[in-house]
Short mmCIF file of C-alpha atoms in Angstrom, two decimals:
data_model
loop_
_atom_site.label_atom_id
_atom_site.label_comp_id
_atom_site.label_asym_id
_atom_site.label_seq_id
_atom_site.Cartn_x
_atom_site.Cartn_y
_atom_site.Cartn_z
CA MET A 1 -25.75 -15.30 12.40
CA HIS A 2 -25.98 -13.01 15.41
CA GLY A 3 -22.46 -14.05 16.45
CA LEU A 4 -21.14 -13.28 12.96
CA ARG A 5 -22.72 -9.84 13.05
CA ARG A 6 -21.20 -9.12 16.46
CA TRP A 7 -17.78 -10.21 15.15
CA TRP A 8 -18.15 -7.94 12.10
CA ASP A 9 -19.21 -4.98 14.22
CA GLY A 10 -16.20 -5.53 16.43
CA THR A 11 -13.92 -5.70 13.40
CA ALA A 12 -15.36 -2.77 11.43
CA GLY A 13 -15.95 -0.69 14.54
CA GLY A 14 -18.59 1.78 13.32
CA LEU A 15 -16.44 3.26 10.57
CA PRO A 16 -17.90 6.29 8.73
CA ALA A 17 -19.52 6.08 5.31
CA THR A 18 -16.76 8.06 3.59
CA PHE A 19 -14.26 5.39 4.61
CA TRP A 20 -16.41 2.71 2.99
CA TYR A 21 -16.57 4.61 -0.30
CA LEU A 22 -12.79 5.03 -0.27
CA TRP A 23 -12.54 1.32 0.54
CA SER A 24 -14.86 0.45 -2.37
CA GLY A 25 -12.87 2.57 -4.82
CA LEU A 26 -9.68 0.82 -3.74
CA LEU A 27 -11.28 -2.62 -4.11
CA ILE A 28 -12.56 -1.89 -7.62
CA ASN A 29 -9.21 -0.49 -8.68
CA ARG A 30 -7.21 -3.46 -7.40
CA ALA A 31 -9.61 -6.06 -8.80
CA GLY A 32 -8.79 -4.72 -12.28
CA ALA A 33 -5.09 -4.09 -11.71
CA PHE A 34 -3.82 -6.66 -14.17
CA ALA A 35 -1.10 -4.93 -16.14
CA LEU A 36 1.66 -4.26 -13.61
CA LEU A 37 1.52 -7.82 -12.29
CA PHE A 38 2.51 -9.13 -15.71
CA LEU A 39 4.53 -6.23 -17.12
CA SER A 40 7.87 -8.04 -16.83
CA LEU A 41 6.43 -11.15 -18.51
CA TYR A 42 4.80 -8.97 -21.19
CA LEU A 43 8.13 -7.31 -21.98
CA THR A 44 10.07 -10.58 -22.22
CA ALA A 45 7.42 -12.71 -23.94
CA ALA A 46 5.71 -10.20 -26.26
CA ARG A 47 8.41 -7.55 -26.81
CA GLY A 48 11.56 -9.69 -26.77
CA ALA A 49 13.30 -7.87 -23.92
CA SER A 50 15.95 -9.63 -21.81
CA ALA A 51 15.37 -10.12 -18.09
CA ALA A 52 17.78 -7.30 -17.26
CA LEU A 53 16.19 -4.88 -19.79
CA ALA A 54 12.69 -5.81 -18.60
CA GLY A 55 13.81 -5.04 -15.06
CA LEU A 56 15.04 -1.60 -16.12
CA VAL A 57 11.79 -0.79 -17.95
CA VAL A 58 9.72 -1.89 -14.98
CA GLY A 59 12.11 0.13 -12.83
CA ALA A 60 11.12 3.24 -14.80
CA TYR A 61 7.70 2.79 -13.24
CA GLY A 62 9.37 3.11 -9.84
CA ILE A 63 11.22 6.29 -10.86
CA GLY A 64 7.97 7.90 -11.94
CA GLY A 65 6.36 6.70 -8.74
CA ALA A 66 8.88 8.59 -6.61
CA ALA A 67 7.91 11.89 -8.26
CA GLY A 68 4.21 11.02 -8.14
CA THR A 69 4.33 10.23 -4.43
CA LEU A 70 5.81 13.59 -3.47
CA LEU A 71 3.51 15.42 -5.88
CA GLY A 72 0.48 13.59 -4.48
CA GLY A 73 1.39 14.45 -0.88
CA VAL A 74 1.85 18.16 -1.56
CA LEU A 75 -1.32 18.39 -3.68
CA ALA A 76 -3.39 16.47 -1.12
CA ASP A 77 -2.43 18.96 1.63
CA ARG A 78 -2.85 22.02 -0.59
CA TRP A 79 -5.36 21.12 -3.30
CA GLY A 80 -7.38 18.52 -1.40
CA ARG A 81 -7.66 14.75 -1.06
CA ARG A 82 -10.60 14.28 -3.43
CA SER A 83 -9.19 16.40 -6.28
CA THR A 84 -5.85 14.61 -6.08
CA LEU A 85 -7.50 11.20 -6.19
CA LEU A 86 -9.63 12.10 -9.21
CA ALA A 87 -6.76 13.62 -11.20
CA ALA A 88 -4.54 10.62 -10.54
CA HIS A 89 -7.16 8.00 -11.46
CA LEU A 90 -8.21 9.72 -14.67
CA GLY A 91 -4.60 10.22 -15.73
CA ALA A 92 -3.72 6.60 -14.99
CA ALA A 93 -6.61 5.30 -17.11
CA GLY A 94 -5.53 7.29 -20.16
CA LEU A 95 -1.88 6.32 -19.79
CA MET A 96 -2.77 2.64 -19.46
CA VAL A 97 -4.59 2.74 -22.80
CA ALA A 98 -1.53 4.37 -24.41
CA LEU A 99 0.69 1.68 -22.90
CA ALA A 100 -1.58 -1.02 -24.31
CA VAL A 101 -1.06 0.08 -27.92
CA SER A 102 2.64 0.98 -27.75
CA ARG A 103 5.27 -1.23 -29.37
CA ASP A 104 8.61 0.57 -29.03
CA LEU A 105 10.49 -0.26 -25.81
CA THR A 106 11.66 3.34 -25.37
CA VAL A 107 8.07 4.61 -25.56
CA ILE A 108 6.93 1.83 -23.21
CA ALA A 109 9.60 2.83 -20.69
CA ALA A 110 8.52 6.50 -20.84
CA LEU A 111 4.85 5.57 -20.44
CA ALA A 112 5.73 3.22 -17.57
CA ALA A 113 7.37 6.15 -15.77
CA LEU A 114 4.27 8.32 -16.30
CA VAL A 115 2.00 5.51 -15.11
CA GLY A 116 4.21 5.33 -12.03
CA VAL A 117 3.49 9.02 -11.39
CA ALA A 118 -0.27 8.53 -11.76
CA HIS A 119 -0.39 5.31 -9.71
CA SER A 120 1.63 6.75 -6.82
CA MET A 121 -0.21 10.07 -6.45
CA PRO A 122 -3.30 8.58 -4.75
CA GLY A 123 -1.39 6.80 -1.95
CA PRO A 124 -0.82 9.79 0.36
CA ALA A 125 -4.29 11.18 -0.39
CA PHE A 126 -6.01 7.85 0.36
CA VAL A 127 -4.30 7.42 3.73
CA ALA A 128 -4.65 11.08 4.69
CA ALA A 129 -8.38 10.94 3.89
CA ILE A 130 -8.80 7.81 6.02
CA VAL A 131 -7.02 9.47 8.95
CA ASP A 132 -9.16 12.60 8.40
CA VAL A 133 -12.45 10.75 8.75
CA VAL A 134 -11.71 7.82 11.08
CA PRO A 135 -11.43 8.45 14.84
CA GLU A 136 -8.02 7.62 16.29
CA HIS A 137 -9.17 4.60 18.29
CA ARG A 138 -10.62 2.97 15.14
CA ARG A 139 -7.74 3.58 12.74
CA ALA A 140 -6.06 0.22 13.28
CA ARG A 141 -9.29 -1.46 12.15
CA ALA A 142 -9.58 0.90 9.19
CA PHE A 143 -6.03 0.21 8.01
CA ASN A 144 -6.55 -3.51 8.44
CA LEU A 145 -9.69 -3.35 6.28
CA GLN A 146 -7.83 -1.22 3.73
CA PHE A 147 -5.11 -3.87 3.44
CA TRP A 148 -7.81 -6.55 3.23
CA ALA A 149 -9.55 -4.77 0.33
CA PHE A 150 -6.25 -4.29 -1.47
CA ASN A 151 -5.47 -7.98 -1.30
CA LEU A 152 -9.01 -9.13 -2.06
CA GLY A 153 -8.76 -7.10 -5.25
CA MET A 154 -5.31 -8.53 -5.96
CA ALA A 155 -6.62 -12.08 -5.53
CA ILE A 156 -9.42 -11.43 -8.01
CA ALA A 157 -7.02 -9.75 -10.44
CA SER A 158 -4.46 -12.54 -10.23
CA LEU A 159 -6.94 -15.32 -10.92
CA LEU A 160 -8.33 -13.56 -13.98
CA ALA A 161 -5.03 -12.14 -15.21
CA GLY A 162 -3.24 -15.49 -15.31
CA VAL A 163 -5.83 -16.73 -17.80
CA LEU A 164 -6.04 -13.47 -19.78
CA ALA A 165 -2.25 -13.19 -20.13
CA GLU A 166 -2.18 -16.46 -22.03
CA ALA A 167 -4.90 -15.21 -24.38
CA SER A 168 -4.22 -11.47 -24.81
CA TYR A 169 -1.85 -9.04 -23.13
CA LEU A 170 -3.85 -6.20 -24.69
CA ALA A 171 -6.86 -7.17 -22.58
CA LEU A 172 -4.81 -6.79 -19.40
CA PHE A 173 -4.10 -3.12 -20.07
CA LEU A 174 -7.63 -2.26 -21.23
CA VAL A 175 -9.35 -3.93 -18.27
CA ASP A 176 -6.92 -2.16 -15.94
CA ALA A 177 -7.90 1.18 -17.49
CA ALA A 178 -11.62 0.41 -17.19
CA ALA A 179 -11.30 -0.54 -13.52
CA THR A 180 -9.40 2.68 -12.82
CA LEU A 181 -12.20 4.71 -14.42
CA ALA A 182 -14.79 2.85 -12.34
CA ALA A 183 -12.86 3.67 -9.15
CA ALA A 184 -12.72 7.32 -10.22
CA GLY A 185 -16.51 7.26 -10.64
CA VAL A 186 -17.03 6.06 -7.06
CA ILE A 187 -14.75 8.80 -5.73
CA ALA A 188 -16.40 11.50 -7.86
CA LEU A 189 -19.94 10.55 -6.81
CA LYS A 190 -19.53 9.51 -3.17
CA VAL A 191 -16.33 10.84 -1.57
CA PRO A 192 -16.46 14.45 -0.27
CA GLU A 193 -13.40 16.57 0.38
CA THR A 194 -12.07 15.56 3.82
CA LEU A 195 -9.32 18.18 4.23
CA ASP A 196 -10.32 20.63 6.96
CA ARG A 197 -8.22 23.72 6.27
CA ARG A 198 -9.33 25.29 9.55
CA THR A 199 -7.74 22.59 11.72
CA ARG A 200 -4.32 23.49 13.09
CA SER A 201 -2.48 21.95 16.01
CA VAL A 202 0.75 22.44 17.93
CA THR A 203 3.45 20.16 16.48
CA VAL A 204 7.09 19.38 16.94
CA ALA A 205 7.95 21.51 13.90
CA ALA A 206 6.15 24.56 15.26
CA ALA A 207 7.70 24.10 18.68
CA VAL A 208 11.22 24.55 17.32
CA GLY A 209 10.27 27.66 15.38
CA ARG A 210 10.27 26.27 11.85
CA ARG A 211 7.60 26.77 9.23
CA PRO A 212 6.16 23.27 8.72
CA GLY A 213 6.47 21.79 5.24
CA LEU A 214 7.83 18.83 3.30
CA HIS A 215 11.31 19.49 4.72
CA THR A 216 9.95 18.70 8.19
CA ALA A 217 9.25 15.11 7.18
CA LEU A 218 12.54 14.86 5.26
CA THR A 219 14.54 15.87 8.36
CA ASP A 220 12.58 13.87 10.96
CA ARG A 221 15.14 11.23 11.96
CA VAL A 222 12.76 8.97 13.88
CA PHE A 223 10.34 8.97 10.97
CA LEU A 224 13.07 8.43 8.36
CA VAL A 225 14.43 5.38 10.20
CA PHE A 226 10.93 3.90 10.06
CA VAL A 227 10.72 4.80 6.35
CA GLY A 228 14.03 3.05 5.70
CA LEU A 229 12.85 -0.13 7.41
CA THR A 230 9.63 0.01 5.40
CA PHE A 231 11.73 0.32 2.24
CA LEU A 232 13.43 -3.00 3.04
CA LEU A 233 10.02 -4.58 3.62
CA ALA A 234 8.81 -3.15 0.29
CA VAL A 235 11.82 -4.60 -1.55
CA LEU A 236 10.85 -8.01 -0.22
CA THR A 237 7.20 -7.55 -1.19
CA MET A 238 8.07 -6.34 -4.71
CA GLN A 239 9.80 -9.64 -5.45
CA THR A 240 6.41 -11.24 -6.09
CA SER A 241 5.54 -8.89 -8.97
CA THR A 242 8.98 -8.28 -10.48
CA ILE A 243 11.53 -11.08 -10.01
CA MET A 244 9.47 -14.11 -8.97
CA PRO A 245 7.63 -14.39 -12.32
CA LEU A 246 10.99 -14.45 -14.10
CA ALA A 247 12.28 -17.15 -11.73
CA MET A 248 9.15 -19.23 -12.27
CA ARG A 249 9.48 -18.87 -16.04
CA ALA A 250 13.10 -20.05 -15.79
CA ASP A 251 11.81 -23.10 -13.88
CA GLY A 252 9.47 -23.93 -16.78
CA LEU A 253 6.23 -22.77 -15.10
CA ARG A 254 3.42 -21.11 -17.07
CA PRO A 255 1.93 -17.63 -16.40
CA SER A 256 -1.17 -19.29 -14.94
CA ALA A 257 1.07 -20.91 -12.30
CA TYR A 258 2.36 -17.48 -11.30
CA GLY A 259 -1.21 -16.22 -11.12
CA LEU A 260 -2.07 -19.11 -8.83
CA VAL A 261 0.80 -18.31 -6.43
CA VAL A 262 -0.22 -14.65 -6.20
CA ALA A 263 -3.89 -15.59 -5.86
CA LEU A 264 -3.08 -17.96 -2.99
CA GLY A 265 -1.49 -15.12 -1.05
CA GLY A 266 -4.48 -12.90 -1.70
CA ALA A 267 -6.91 -15.65 -0.68
CA LEU A 268 -5.07 -16.24 2.60
CA ILE A 269 -5.27 -12.54 3.39
CA VAL A 270 -8.96 -12.39 2.50
CA VAL A 271 -9.70 -15.32 4.82
CA GLY A 272 -7.45 -14.40 7.73
CA GLN A 273 -6.68 -10.67 7.71
CA LEU A 274 -9.77 -9.61 9.66
CA PHE A 275 -8.59 -11.72 12.61
CA VAL A 276 -5.12 -10.15 12.74
CA PRO A 277 -5.88 -7.05 14.92
CA ARG A 278 -7.06 -9.16 17.87
CA LEU A 279 -4.17 -11.58 17.42
CA ILE A 280 -1.46 -8.90 17.60
CA ALA A 281 -3.20 -6.51 20.04
CA PRO A 282 -1.30 -7.68 23.19
CA TYR A 283 2.13 -7.11 21.63
CA ARG A 284 4.29 -4.05 20.93
CA LYS A 285 4.12 -2.86 17.34
CA ALA A 286 7.91 -3.11 16.89
CA THR A 287 7.88 -6.73 18.07
CA VAL A 288 5.08 -7.62 15.65
CA LEU A 289 6.95 -5.97 12.77
CA ALA A 290 10.16 -7.83 13.64
CA VAL A 291 8.39 -11.20 13.69
CA SER A 292 6.45 -10.48 10.50
CA THR A 293 9.53 -9.31 8.59
CA GLY A 294 11.40 -12.40 9.77
CA LEU A 295 8.66 -14.61 8.35
CA MET A 296 8.87 -12.79 5.02
CA ALA A 297 12.64 -13.31 4.98
CA LEU A 298 12.13 -17.02 5.61
CA GLY A 299 9.51 -17.35 2.86
CA PHE A 300 11.50 -15.59 0.15
CA GLY A 301 14.74 -17.23 1.23
CA ALA A 302 13.09 -20.64 0.76
CA LEU A 303 12.75 -19.92 -2.98
CA ALA A 304 16.46 -20.68 -3.24
CA VAL A 305 15.47 -24.37 -3.28
CA ALA A 306 12.12 -24.03 -5.10
CA ASP A 307 11.94 -25.67 -8.52
CA GLY A 308 8.25 -26.59 -8.80
CA LEU A 309 4.83 -25.14 -8.11
CA PRO A 310 4.26 -26.87 -4.71
CA LEU A 311 7.40 -25.29 -3.21
CA TYR A 312 6.44 -21.86 -4.55
CA LEU A 313 2.98 -22.23 -3.02
CA GLY A 314 4.43 -23.30 0.34
CA ALA A 315 6.84 -20.36 0.44
CA ALA A 316 3.97 -18.01 -0.48
CA VAL A 317 2.05 -19.15 2.61
CA VAL A 318 4.98 -18.22 4.86
CA TRP A 319 5.66 -14.75 3.45
CA THR A 320 1.94 -13.98 3.22
CA VAL A 321 1.48 -14.61 6.96
CA GLY A 322 4.33 -12.14 7.49
CA GLN A 323 2.63 -9.56 5.29
CA MET A 324 -0.65 -10.01 7.14
CA LEU A 325 0.94 -9.42 10.53
CA ALA A 326 2.95 -6.42 9.32
CA ALA A 327 0.17 -4.42 7.66
CA PRO A 328 -1.76 -2.95 10.66
CA PRO A 329 1.21 -1.89 12.85
CA ASN A 330 3.16 -0.53 9.88
CA ALA A 331 0.27 1.68 8.78
CA GLN A 332 -0.56 2.76 12.32
CA ILE A 333 3.02 3.79 13.19
CA ASN A 334 3.18 5.75 9.95
CA ALA A 335 -0.04 7.62 10.80
CA ASP A 336 0.93 8.19 14.45
CA LEU A 337 4.31 9.75 13.61
CA ALA A 338 2.76 12.42 11.33
CA PRO A 339 1.74 15.86 12.69
CA PRO A 340 -1.91 16.51 11.65
CA GLU A 341 -1.30 19.54 9.39
CA LEU A 342 1.49 17.68 7.56
CA ARG A 343 -0.41 14.43 7.27
CA ALA A 344 -0.30 14.01 3.49
CA ARG A 345 3.29 15.27 3.21
CA TYR A 346 4.46 12.69 5.73
CA GLN A 347 2.47 10.08 3.82
CA SER A 348 4.19 11.11 0.59
CA VAL A 349 7.65 10.60 2.11
CA PHE A 350 6.52 7.26 3.53
CA TYR A 351 5.09 6.20 0.17
CA LEU A 352 8.42 6.96 -1.53
CA THR A 353 9.50 3.56 -0.24
CA PHE A 354 7.21 1.79 -2.70
CA PRO A 355 8.27 3.44 -5.99
CA ALA A 356 11.87 3.30 -4.77
CA ALA A 357 11.44 -0.42 -4.17
CA SER A 358 9.68 -0.70 -7.55
CA PHE A 359 12.91 0.53 -9.14
CA VAL A 360 15.49 -1.19 -6.93
CA ALA A 361 13.78 -4.60 -6.80
CA PRO A 362 13.55 -5.18 -10.59
CA ALA A 363 16.63 -3.18 -11.66
CA LEU A 364 19.04 -4.89 -9.25
CA GLY A 365 16.97 -8.05 -8.90
CA GLY A 366 17.06 -8.80 -12.62
CA LEU A 367 20.86 -8.58 -12.64
CA SER A 368 21.07 -10.57 -9.41
CA LEU A 369 18.88 -13.33 -10.81
CA GLU A 370 20.97 -13.55 -13.98
CA ARG A 371 24.30 -13.70 -12.13
CA LEU A 372 23.43 -15.50 -8.89
CA GLY A 373 20.55 -17.69 -10.02
CA SER A 374 18.67 -19.20 -7.09
CA ARG A 375 21.17 -17.66 -4.63
CA HIS A 376 19.40 -14.35 -5.31
CA TRP A 377 16.75 -15.46 -2.83
CA LEU A 378 19.32 -15.90 -0.07
CA VAL A 379 20.26 -12.22 -0.51
CA VAL A 380 16.59 -11.27 -0.28
CA GLY A 381 16.19 -13.31 2.89
CA ALA A 382 19.22 -11.63 4.47
CA LEU A 383 17.69 -8.19 3.79
CA GLY A 384 14.57 -9.29 5.59
CA LEU A 385 16.53 -10.36 8.66
CA VAL A 386 18.31 -6.98 8.75
CA ALA A 387 14.91 -5.25 8.71
CA ALA A 388 13.62 -7.48 11.52
CA VAL A 389 16.50 -6.51 13.81
CA GLY A 390 16.08 -2.86 12.82
CA HIS A 391 12.44 -2.83 13.95
CA LEU A 392 13.42 -4.12 17.40
CA LEU A 393 16.07 -1.41 17.78
CA ALA A 394 13.90 1.44 16.46
CA GLY A 395 10.75 0.64 18.45
CA PRO A 396 11.52 2.61 21.67
CA SER A 397 12.29 5.88 19.86
CA GLN A 398 9.09 5.59 17.83
CA GLU A 399 7.06 5.10 21.00
CA ARG A 400 8.64 8.17 22.60
CA ARG A 401 7.86 10.28 19.53
CA VAL A 402 4.22 9.17 19.42
CA ALA A 403 3.88 9.98 23.12
CA ALA A 404 5.37 13.45 22.50
CA LEU A 405 2.91 14.14 19.68
CA THR A 406 -0.24 12.81 21.33
CA GLY A 407 0.31 13.25 25.06
CA PRO A 408 0.23 17.07 25.46
CA ARG A 409 -2.40 17.58 22.81
CA THR A 410 -5.58 18.25 24.74
CA VAL A 411 -6.85 21.22 22.75
CA PRO A 412 -10.22 20.80 21.00
CA SER A 413 -8.61 20.78 17.53
CA ALA A 414 -7.12 17.38 18.27
CA HIS A 415 -10.61 15.93 18.74
CA PRO A 416 -12.82 17.85 16.32
CA ASP A 417 -16.53 17.94 16.84
CA PRO A 418 -18.11 15.90 14.03
CA ARG A 419 -20.61 18.74 13.54
CA ARG A 420 -17.76 20.97 12.31
CA ASN A 421 -17.05 18.60 9.44
CA GLY A 422 -20.15 16.53 9.03
CA ARG A 423 -19.10 15.33 5.62
CA SER A 424 -16.24 13.38 7.13
CA HIS A 425 -17.79 11.97 10.29
CA ARG A 426 -21.48 11.46 9.73
CA THR A 427 -22.83 8.00 8.94
CA PRO A 428 -26.23 7.45 7.34
CA GLY A 429 -28.94 7.18 9.93
CA GLY A 430 -26.71 8.54 12.67
CA GLY A 431 -26.04 5.08 14.08
CA GLY A 432 -22.82 3.67 15.39
CA ARG A 433 -22.65 0.65 13.08
CA PRO A 434 -20.54 0.59 9.91
CA SER A 435 -22.30 1.84 6.82
CA PRO A 436 -21.06 0.02 3.74
CA PRO A 437 -22.09 1.66 0.46
#
């Protein structure tokens, strides 16, 4: 027991209480996130849409997400992290109820776009708040735990949703809305505002005489190359929630089989993710990302020959290991490349990759699946290999940029005294151990 506690302390690393409340809100939200997992199946099975039309409707969610991501980043830097999170969660809950009772495909598509706005707004605020409150040397652990919570919630959601989808699609949407409200309650009661408006630091943007803003992130070439590579990774990841359920249905598998495949990936992450930071610590981040993306390419490419549940489960193991290895370095590079006063804006540009992939993956993937059949998965695998090579080539420039941002910064504002912002840094009891809620 003592050894287990020492391992946990080493993994959690004395993270502040505010992080744990953010972590808890994320876990609650994801554990009830049923609807989007089964939206394409809902549209084809309950609303009579074709695979291509279902892909376009689900793609509307991605279009809304692009607007919501940028809006969330700007609001989180101007309005505050906490206010942005609350507005997004409350809006998402109401929209999910409206989606549950809608019947017309045009209305469903419009609501899906609005849900995309509400679901994407919290992303930049969540990550910016974590970076606000977690010391730099502990952020890799924090991001790893964030990814762990996300997938623990997904595993719970997938197991329950596979059964509920066969009984009632309406229940999926209503439980999703209830979980979103519960997450909003945790944030409202326990998460303080973490944005310190007094903190300013010397950045690359200021050094060249430009007023820092969203355009700084949109013209940062090193950062945008990383964003583009993350977009390819997101397109691969989105296959599991958009195209794979359609492929499994074409192979005669039931919704519960799809839920089992997704749950297996979540279970593997829950069991093994906490060990990943020590496993990848000796290696360069770009190398880890290249290997992890290559594994994802191999896993999805293998679906070209999958025609039964065992092969789908085996492929899921391969791409899930890739996802596990990719999560910590991807999040850490993203945080390291962002100047502190533009933290949420940079996050919003980074998070554009996910709604963009939410549109591209189903919109083009649905057509690809109809026309290419199982060869669609060979195209997906090829995209993954392109991303793997890209990470190897882009690594040196990313490392030089991080060194330029962090090396000269020795002013006190780069290492704020916790007493200046006690809400963000203090843990109950003043101890150094993690303080779960």
